PDB file of N, CA and C in Angstrom:
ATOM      1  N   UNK A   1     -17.537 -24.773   4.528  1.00  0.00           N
ATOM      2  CA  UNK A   1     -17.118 -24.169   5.753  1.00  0.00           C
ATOM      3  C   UNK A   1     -16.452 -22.823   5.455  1.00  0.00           C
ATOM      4  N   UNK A   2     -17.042 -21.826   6.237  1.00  0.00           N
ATOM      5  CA  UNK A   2     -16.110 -20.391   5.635  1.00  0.00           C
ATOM      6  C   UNK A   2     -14.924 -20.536   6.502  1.00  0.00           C
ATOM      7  N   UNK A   3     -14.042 -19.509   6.161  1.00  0.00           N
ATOM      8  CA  UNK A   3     -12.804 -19.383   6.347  1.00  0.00           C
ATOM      9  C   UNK A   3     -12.870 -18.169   7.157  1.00  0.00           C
ATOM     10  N   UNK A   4     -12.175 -19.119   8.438  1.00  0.00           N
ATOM     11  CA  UNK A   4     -11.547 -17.655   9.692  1.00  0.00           C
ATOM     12  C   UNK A   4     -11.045 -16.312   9.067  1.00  0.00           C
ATOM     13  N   UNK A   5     -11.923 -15.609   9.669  1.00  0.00           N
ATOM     14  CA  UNK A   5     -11.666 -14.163   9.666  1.00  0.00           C
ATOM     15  C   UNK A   5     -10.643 -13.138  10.526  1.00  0.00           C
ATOM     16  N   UNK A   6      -9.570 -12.908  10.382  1.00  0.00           N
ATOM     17  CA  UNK A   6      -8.525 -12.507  10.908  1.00  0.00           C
ATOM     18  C   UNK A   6      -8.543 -10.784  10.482  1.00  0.00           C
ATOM     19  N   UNK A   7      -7.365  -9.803  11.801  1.00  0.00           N
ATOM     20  CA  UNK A   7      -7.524  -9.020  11.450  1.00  0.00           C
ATOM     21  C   UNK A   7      -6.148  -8.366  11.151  1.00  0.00           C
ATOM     22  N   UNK A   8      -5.499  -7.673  10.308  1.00  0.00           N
ATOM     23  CA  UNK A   8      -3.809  -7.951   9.576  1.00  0.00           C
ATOM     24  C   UNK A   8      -3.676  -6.661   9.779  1.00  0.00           C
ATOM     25  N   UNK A   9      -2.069  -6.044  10.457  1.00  0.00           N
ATOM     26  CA  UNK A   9      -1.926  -4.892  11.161  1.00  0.00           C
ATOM     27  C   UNK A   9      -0.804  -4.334   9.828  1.00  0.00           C
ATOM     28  N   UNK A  10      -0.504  -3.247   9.818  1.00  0.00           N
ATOM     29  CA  UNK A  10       0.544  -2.765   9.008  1.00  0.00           C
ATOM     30  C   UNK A  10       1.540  -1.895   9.612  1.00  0.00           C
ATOM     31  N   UNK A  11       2.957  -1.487   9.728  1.00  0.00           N
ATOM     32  CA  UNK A  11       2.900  -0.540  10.439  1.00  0.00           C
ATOM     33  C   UNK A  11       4.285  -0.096   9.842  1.00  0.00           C
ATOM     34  N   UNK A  12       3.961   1.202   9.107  1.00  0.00           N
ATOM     35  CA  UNK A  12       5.068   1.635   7.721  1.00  0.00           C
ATOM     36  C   UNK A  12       6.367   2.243   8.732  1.00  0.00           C
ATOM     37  N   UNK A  13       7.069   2.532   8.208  1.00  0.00           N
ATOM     38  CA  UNK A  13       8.764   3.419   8.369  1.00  0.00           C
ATOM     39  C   UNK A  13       8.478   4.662  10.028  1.00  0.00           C
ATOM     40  N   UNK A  14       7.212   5.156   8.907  1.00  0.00           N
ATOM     41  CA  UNK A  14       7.671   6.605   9.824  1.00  0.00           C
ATOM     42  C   UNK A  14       6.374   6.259  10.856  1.00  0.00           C
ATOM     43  N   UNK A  15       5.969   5.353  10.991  1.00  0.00           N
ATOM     44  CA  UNK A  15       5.473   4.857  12.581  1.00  0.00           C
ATOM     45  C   UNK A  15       3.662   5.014  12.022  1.00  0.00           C
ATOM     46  N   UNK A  16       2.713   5.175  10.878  1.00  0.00           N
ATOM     47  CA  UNK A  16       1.857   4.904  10.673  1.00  0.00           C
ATOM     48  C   UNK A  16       1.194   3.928  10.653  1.00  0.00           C
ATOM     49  N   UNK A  17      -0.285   3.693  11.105  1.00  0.00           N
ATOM     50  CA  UNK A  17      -0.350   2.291  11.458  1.00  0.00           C
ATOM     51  C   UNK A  17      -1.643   1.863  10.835  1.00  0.00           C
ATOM     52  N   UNK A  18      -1.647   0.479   9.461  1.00  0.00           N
ATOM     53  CA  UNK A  18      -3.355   0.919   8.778  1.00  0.00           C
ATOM     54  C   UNK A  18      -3.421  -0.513   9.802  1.00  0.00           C
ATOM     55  N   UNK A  19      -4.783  -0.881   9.671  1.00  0.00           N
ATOM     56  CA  UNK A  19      -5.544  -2.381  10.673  1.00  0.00           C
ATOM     57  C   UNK A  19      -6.358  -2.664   8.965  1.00  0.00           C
ATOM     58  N   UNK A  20      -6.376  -3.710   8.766  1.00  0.00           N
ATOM     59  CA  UNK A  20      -7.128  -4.160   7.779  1.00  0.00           C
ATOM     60  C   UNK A  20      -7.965  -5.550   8.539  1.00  0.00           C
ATOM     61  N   UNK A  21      -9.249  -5.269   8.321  1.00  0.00           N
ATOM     62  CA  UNK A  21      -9.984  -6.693   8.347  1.00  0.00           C
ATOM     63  C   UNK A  21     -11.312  -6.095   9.126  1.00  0.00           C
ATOM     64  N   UNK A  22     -12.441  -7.313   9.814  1.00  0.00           N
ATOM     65  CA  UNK A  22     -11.711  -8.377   9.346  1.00  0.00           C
ATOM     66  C   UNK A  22     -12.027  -9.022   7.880  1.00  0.00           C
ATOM     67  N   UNK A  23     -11.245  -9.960   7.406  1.00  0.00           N
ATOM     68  CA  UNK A  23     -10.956 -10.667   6.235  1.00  0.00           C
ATOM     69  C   UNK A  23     -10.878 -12.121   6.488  1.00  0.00           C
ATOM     70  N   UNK A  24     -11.001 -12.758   5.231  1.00  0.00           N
ATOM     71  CA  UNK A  24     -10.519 -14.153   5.189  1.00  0.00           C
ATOM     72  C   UNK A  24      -9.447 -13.985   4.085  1.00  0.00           C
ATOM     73  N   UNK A  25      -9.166 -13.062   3.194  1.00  0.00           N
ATOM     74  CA  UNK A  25      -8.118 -12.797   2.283  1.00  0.00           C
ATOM     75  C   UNK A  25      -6.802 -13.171   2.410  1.00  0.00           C
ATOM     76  N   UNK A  26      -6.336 -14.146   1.441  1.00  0.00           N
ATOM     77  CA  UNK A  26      -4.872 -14.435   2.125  1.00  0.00           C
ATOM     78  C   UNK A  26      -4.054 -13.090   1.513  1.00  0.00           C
ATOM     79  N   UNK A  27      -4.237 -11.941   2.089  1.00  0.00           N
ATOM     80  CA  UNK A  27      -2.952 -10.891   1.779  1.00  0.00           C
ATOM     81  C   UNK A  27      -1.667 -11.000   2.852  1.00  0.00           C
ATOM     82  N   UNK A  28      -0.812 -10.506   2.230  1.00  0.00           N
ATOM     83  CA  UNK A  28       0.361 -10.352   3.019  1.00  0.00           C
ATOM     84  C   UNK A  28       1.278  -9.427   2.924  1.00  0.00           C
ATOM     85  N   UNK A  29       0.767  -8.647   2.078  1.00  0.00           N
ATOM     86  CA  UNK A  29       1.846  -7.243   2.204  1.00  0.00           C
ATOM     87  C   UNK A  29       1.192  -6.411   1.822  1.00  0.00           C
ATOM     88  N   UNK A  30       1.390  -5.247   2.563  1.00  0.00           N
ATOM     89  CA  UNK A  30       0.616  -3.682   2.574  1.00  0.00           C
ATOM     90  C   UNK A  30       1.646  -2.713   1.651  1.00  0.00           C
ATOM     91  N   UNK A  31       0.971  -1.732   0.390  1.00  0.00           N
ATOM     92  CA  UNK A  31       1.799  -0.919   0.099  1.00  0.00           C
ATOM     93  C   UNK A  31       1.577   0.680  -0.119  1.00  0.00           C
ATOM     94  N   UNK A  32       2.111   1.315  -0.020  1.00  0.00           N
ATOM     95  CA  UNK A  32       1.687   2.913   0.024  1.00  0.00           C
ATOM     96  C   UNK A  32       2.417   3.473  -0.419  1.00  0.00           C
ATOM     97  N   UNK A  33       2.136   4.406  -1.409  1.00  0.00           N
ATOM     98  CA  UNK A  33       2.627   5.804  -2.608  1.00  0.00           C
ATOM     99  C   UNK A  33       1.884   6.993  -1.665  1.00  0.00           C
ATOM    100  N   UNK A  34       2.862   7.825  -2.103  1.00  0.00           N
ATOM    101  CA  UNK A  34       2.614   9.173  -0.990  1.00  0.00           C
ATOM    102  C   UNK A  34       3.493   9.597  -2.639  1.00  0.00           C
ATOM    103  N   UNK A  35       2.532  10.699  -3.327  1.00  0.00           N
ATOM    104  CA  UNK A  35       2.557  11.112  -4.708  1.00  0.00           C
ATOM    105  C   UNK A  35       3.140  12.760  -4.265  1.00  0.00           C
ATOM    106  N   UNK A  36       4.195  13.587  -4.307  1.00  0.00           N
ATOM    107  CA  UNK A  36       4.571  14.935  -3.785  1.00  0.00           C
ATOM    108  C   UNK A  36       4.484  15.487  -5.179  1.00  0.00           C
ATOM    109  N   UNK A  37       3.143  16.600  -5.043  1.00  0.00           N
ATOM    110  CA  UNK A  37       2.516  17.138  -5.914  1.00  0.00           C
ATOM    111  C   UNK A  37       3.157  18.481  -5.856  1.00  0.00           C
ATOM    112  N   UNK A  38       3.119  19.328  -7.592  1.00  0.00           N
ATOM    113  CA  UNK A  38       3.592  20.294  -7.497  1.00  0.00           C
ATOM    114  C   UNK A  38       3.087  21.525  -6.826  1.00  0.00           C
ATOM    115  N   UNK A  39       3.432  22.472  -6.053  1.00  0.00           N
ATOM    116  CA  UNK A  39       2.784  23.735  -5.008  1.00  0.00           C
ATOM    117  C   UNK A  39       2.530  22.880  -3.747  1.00  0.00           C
ATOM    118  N   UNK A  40       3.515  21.889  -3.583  1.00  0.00           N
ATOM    119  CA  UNK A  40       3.664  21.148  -1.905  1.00  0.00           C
ATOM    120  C   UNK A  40       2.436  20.436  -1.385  1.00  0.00           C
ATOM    121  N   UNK A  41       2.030  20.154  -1.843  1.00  0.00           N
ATOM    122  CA  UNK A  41       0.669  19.200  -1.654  1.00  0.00           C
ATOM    123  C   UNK A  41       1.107  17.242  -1.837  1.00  0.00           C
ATOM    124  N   UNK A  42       0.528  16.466  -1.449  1.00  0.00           N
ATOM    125  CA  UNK A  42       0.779  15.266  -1.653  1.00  0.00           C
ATOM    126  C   UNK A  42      -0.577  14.196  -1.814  1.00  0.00           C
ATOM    127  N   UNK A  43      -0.739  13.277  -2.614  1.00  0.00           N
ATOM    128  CA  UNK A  43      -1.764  12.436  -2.591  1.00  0.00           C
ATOM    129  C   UNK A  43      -1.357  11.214  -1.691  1.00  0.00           C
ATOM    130  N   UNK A  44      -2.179  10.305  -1.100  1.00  0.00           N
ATOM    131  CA  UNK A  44      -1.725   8.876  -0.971  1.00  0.00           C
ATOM    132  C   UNK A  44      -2.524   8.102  -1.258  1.00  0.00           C
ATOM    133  N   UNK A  45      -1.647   6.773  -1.981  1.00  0.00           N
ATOM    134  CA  UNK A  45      -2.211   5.517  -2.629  1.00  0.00           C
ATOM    135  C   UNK A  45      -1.847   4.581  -1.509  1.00  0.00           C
ATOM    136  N   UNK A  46      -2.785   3.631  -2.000  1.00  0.00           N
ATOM    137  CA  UNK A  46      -2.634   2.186  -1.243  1.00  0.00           C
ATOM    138  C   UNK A  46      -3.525   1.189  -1.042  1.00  0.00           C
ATOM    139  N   UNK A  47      -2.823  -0.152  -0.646  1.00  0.00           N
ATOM    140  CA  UNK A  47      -3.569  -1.239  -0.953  1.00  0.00           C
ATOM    141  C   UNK A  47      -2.636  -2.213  -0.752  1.00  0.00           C
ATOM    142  N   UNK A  48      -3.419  -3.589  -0.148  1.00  0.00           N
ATOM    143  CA  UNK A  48      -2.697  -4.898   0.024  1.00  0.00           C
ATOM    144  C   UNK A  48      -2.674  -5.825  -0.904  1.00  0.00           C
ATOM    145  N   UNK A  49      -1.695  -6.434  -1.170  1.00  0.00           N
ATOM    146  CA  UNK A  49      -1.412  -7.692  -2.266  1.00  0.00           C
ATOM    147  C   UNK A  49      -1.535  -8.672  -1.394  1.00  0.00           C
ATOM    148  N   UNK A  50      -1.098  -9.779  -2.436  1.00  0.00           N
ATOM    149  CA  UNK A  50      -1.393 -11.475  -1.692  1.00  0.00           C
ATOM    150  C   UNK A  50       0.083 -11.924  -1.916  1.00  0.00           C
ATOM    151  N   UNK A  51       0.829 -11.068  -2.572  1.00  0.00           N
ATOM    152  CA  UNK A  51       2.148 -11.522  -2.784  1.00  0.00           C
ATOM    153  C   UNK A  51       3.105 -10.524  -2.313  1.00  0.00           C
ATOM    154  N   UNK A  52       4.404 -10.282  -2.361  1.00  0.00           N
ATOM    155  CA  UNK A  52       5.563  -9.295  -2.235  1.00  0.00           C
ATOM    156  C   UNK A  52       6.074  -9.243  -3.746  1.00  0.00           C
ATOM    157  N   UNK A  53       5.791 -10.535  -4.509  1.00  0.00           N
ATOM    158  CA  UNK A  53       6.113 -10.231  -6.158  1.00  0.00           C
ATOM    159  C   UNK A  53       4.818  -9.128  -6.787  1.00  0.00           C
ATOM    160  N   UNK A  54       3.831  -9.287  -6.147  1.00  0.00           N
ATOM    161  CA  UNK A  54       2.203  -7.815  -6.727  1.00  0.00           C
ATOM    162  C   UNK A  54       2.471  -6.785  -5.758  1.00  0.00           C
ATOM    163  N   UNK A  55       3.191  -6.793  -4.898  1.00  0.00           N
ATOM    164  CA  UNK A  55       2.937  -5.210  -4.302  1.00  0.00           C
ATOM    165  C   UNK A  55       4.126  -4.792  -5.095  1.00  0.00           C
ATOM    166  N   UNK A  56       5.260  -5.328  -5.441  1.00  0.00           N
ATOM    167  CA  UNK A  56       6.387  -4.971  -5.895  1.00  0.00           C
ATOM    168  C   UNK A  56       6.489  -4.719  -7.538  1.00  0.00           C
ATOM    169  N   UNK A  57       5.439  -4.929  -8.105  1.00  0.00           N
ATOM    170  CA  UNK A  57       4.571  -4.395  -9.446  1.00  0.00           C
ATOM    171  C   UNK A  57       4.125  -3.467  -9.109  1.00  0.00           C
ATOM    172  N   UNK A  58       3.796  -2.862  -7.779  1.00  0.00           N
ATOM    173  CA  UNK A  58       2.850  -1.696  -7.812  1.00  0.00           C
ATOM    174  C   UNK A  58       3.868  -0.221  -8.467  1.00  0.00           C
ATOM    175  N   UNK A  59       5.328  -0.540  -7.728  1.00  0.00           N
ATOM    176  CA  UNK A  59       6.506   0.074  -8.021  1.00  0.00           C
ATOM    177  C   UNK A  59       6.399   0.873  -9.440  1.00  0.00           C
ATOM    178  N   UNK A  60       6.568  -0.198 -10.114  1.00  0.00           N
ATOM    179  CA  UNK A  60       6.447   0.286 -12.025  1.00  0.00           C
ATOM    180  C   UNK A  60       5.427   1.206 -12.243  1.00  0.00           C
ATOM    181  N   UNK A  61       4.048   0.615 -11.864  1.00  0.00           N
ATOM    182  CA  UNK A  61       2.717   1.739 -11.904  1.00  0.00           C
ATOM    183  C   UNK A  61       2.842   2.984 -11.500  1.00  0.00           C
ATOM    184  N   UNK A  62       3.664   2.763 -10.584  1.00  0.00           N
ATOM    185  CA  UNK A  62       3.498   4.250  -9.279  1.00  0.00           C
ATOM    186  C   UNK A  62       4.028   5.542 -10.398  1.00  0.00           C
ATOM    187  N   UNK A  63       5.827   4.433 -11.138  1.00  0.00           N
ATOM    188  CA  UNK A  63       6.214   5.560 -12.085  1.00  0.00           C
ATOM    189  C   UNK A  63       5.451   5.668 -13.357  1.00  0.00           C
ATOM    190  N   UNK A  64       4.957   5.068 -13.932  1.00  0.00           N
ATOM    191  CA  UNK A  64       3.756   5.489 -14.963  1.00  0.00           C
ATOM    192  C   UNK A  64       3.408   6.826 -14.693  1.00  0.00           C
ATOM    193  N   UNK A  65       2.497   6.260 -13.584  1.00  0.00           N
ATOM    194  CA  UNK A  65       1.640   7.378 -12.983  1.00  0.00           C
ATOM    195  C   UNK A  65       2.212   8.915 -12.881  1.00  0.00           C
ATOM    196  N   UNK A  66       3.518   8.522 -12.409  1.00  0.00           N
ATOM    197  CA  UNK A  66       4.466   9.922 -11.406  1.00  0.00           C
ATOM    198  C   UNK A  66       4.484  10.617 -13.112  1.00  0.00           C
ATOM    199  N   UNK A  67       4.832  10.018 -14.147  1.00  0.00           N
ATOM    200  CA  UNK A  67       4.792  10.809 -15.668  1.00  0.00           C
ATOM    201  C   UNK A  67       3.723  11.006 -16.064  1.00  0.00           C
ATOM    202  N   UNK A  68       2.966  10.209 -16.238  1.00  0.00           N
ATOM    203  CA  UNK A  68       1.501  10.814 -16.759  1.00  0.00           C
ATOM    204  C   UNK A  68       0.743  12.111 -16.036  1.00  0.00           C
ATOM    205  N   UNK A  69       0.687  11.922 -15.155  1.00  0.00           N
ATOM    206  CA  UNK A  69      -0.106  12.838 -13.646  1.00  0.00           C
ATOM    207  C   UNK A  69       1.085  14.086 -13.410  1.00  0.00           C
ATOM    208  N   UNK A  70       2.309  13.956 -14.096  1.00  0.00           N
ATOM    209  CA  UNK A  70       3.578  15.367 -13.728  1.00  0.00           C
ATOM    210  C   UNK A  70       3.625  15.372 -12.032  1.00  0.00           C
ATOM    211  N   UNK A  71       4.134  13.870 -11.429  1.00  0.00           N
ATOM    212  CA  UNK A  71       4.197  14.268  -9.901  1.00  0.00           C
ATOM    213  C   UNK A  71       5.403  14.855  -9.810  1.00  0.00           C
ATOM    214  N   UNK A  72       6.017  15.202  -8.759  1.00  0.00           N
ATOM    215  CA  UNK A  72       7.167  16.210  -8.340  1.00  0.00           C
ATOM    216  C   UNK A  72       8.047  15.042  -8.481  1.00  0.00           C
ATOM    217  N   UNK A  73       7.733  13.735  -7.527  1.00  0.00           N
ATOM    218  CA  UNK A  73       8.041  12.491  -6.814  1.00  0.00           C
ATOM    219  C   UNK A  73       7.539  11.902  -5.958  1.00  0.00           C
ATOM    220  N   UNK A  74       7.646  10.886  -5.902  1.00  0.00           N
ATOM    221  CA  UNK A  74       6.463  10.104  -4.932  1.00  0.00           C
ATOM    222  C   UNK A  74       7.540   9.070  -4.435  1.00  0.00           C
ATOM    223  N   UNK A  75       7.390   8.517  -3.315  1.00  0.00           N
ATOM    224  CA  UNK A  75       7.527   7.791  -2.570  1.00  0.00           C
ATOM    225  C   UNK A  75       6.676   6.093  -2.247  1.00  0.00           C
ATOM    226  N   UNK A  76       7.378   5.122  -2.246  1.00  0.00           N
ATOM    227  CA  UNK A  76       6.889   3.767  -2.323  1.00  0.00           C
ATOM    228  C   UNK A  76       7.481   3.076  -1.405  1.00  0.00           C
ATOM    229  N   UNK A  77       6.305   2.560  -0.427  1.00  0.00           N
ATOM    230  CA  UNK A  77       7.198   1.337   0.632  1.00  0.00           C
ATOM    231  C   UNK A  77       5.981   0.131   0.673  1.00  0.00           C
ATOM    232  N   UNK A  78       6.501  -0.566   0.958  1.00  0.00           N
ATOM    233  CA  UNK A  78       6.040  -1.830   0.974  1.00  0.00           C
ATOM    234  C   UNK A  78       6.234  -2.616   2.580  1.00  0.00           C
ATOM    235  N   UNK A  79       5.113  -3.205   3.342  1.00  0.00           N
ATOM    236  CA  UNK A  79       5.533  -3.835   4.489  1.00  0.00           C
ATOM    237  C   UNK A  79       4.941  -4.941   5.089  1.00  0.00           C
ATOM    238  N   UNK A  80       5.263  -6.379   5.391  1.00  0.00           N
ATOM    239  CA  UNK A  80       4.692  -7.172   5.588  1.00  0.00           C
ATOM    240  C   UNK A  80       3.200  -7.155   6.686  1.00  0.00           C
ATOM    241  N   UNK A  81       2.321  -7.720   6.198  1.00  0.00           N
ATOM    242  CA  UNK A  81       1.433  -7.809   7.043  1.00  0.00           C
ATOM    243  C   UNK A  81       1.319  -8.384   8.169  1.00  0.00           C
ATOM    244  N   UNK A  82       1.133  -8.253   9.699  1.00  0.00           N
ATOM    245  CA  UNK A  82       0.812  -9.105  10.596  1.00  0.00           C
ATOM    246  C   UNK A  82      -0.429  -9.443  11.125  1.00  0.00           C
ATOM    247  N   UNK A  83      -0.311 -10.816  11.411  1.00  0.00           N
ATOM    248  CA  UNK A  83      -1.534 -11.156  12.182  1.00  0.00           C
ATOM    249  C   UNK A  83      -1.977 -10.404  13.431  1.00  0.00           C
ATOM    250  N   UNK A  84      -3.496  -9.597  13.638  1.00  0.00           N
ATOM    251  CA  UNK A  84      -3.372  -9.110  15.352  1.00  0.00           C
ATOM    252  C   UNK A  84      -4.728  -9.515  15.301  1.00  0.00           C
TER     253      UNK A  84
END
């Protein structure tokens, strides 16, 4: 029997809003890096985990990255997923 397909809303700090699905994926938390590149430019990362302990690994990566790549600073939030 497949598994109900649902569709999981996100909706970060400064009022952005991603829709993911539909899915049968048990994710539950959405996360996004906004990378502030040098000469004022910015990249953004992102992607949903199945946990708040794997999006909260993404953290560590992000600073890897911010040294390897010479970002200015980047920014990381994390936000539970809802059912819509």
């Amino acid at each position: 029997m497949a598994k109900k397909k649902r569709y999981l809303t996100a909706t970060m700090a400064d009022g952005y809003t991603k829709k993911i699905g539909p899915t049968s994926a048990p994710f539950t938390h959405y996360w996004r890096i906004v990378a502030h590149l040098r000469g004022g430019t910015t990249e953004v990362f992102w992607g949903h985990s199945k946990s708040i302990a794997d999006a909260t690994g993404k953290k560590t990566a992000a600073a890897d990255a911010a040294r390897q790549r010479d970002w200015q600073s980047f920014d990381f939030e994390i936000v539970e997923l809802i059912e819509s």
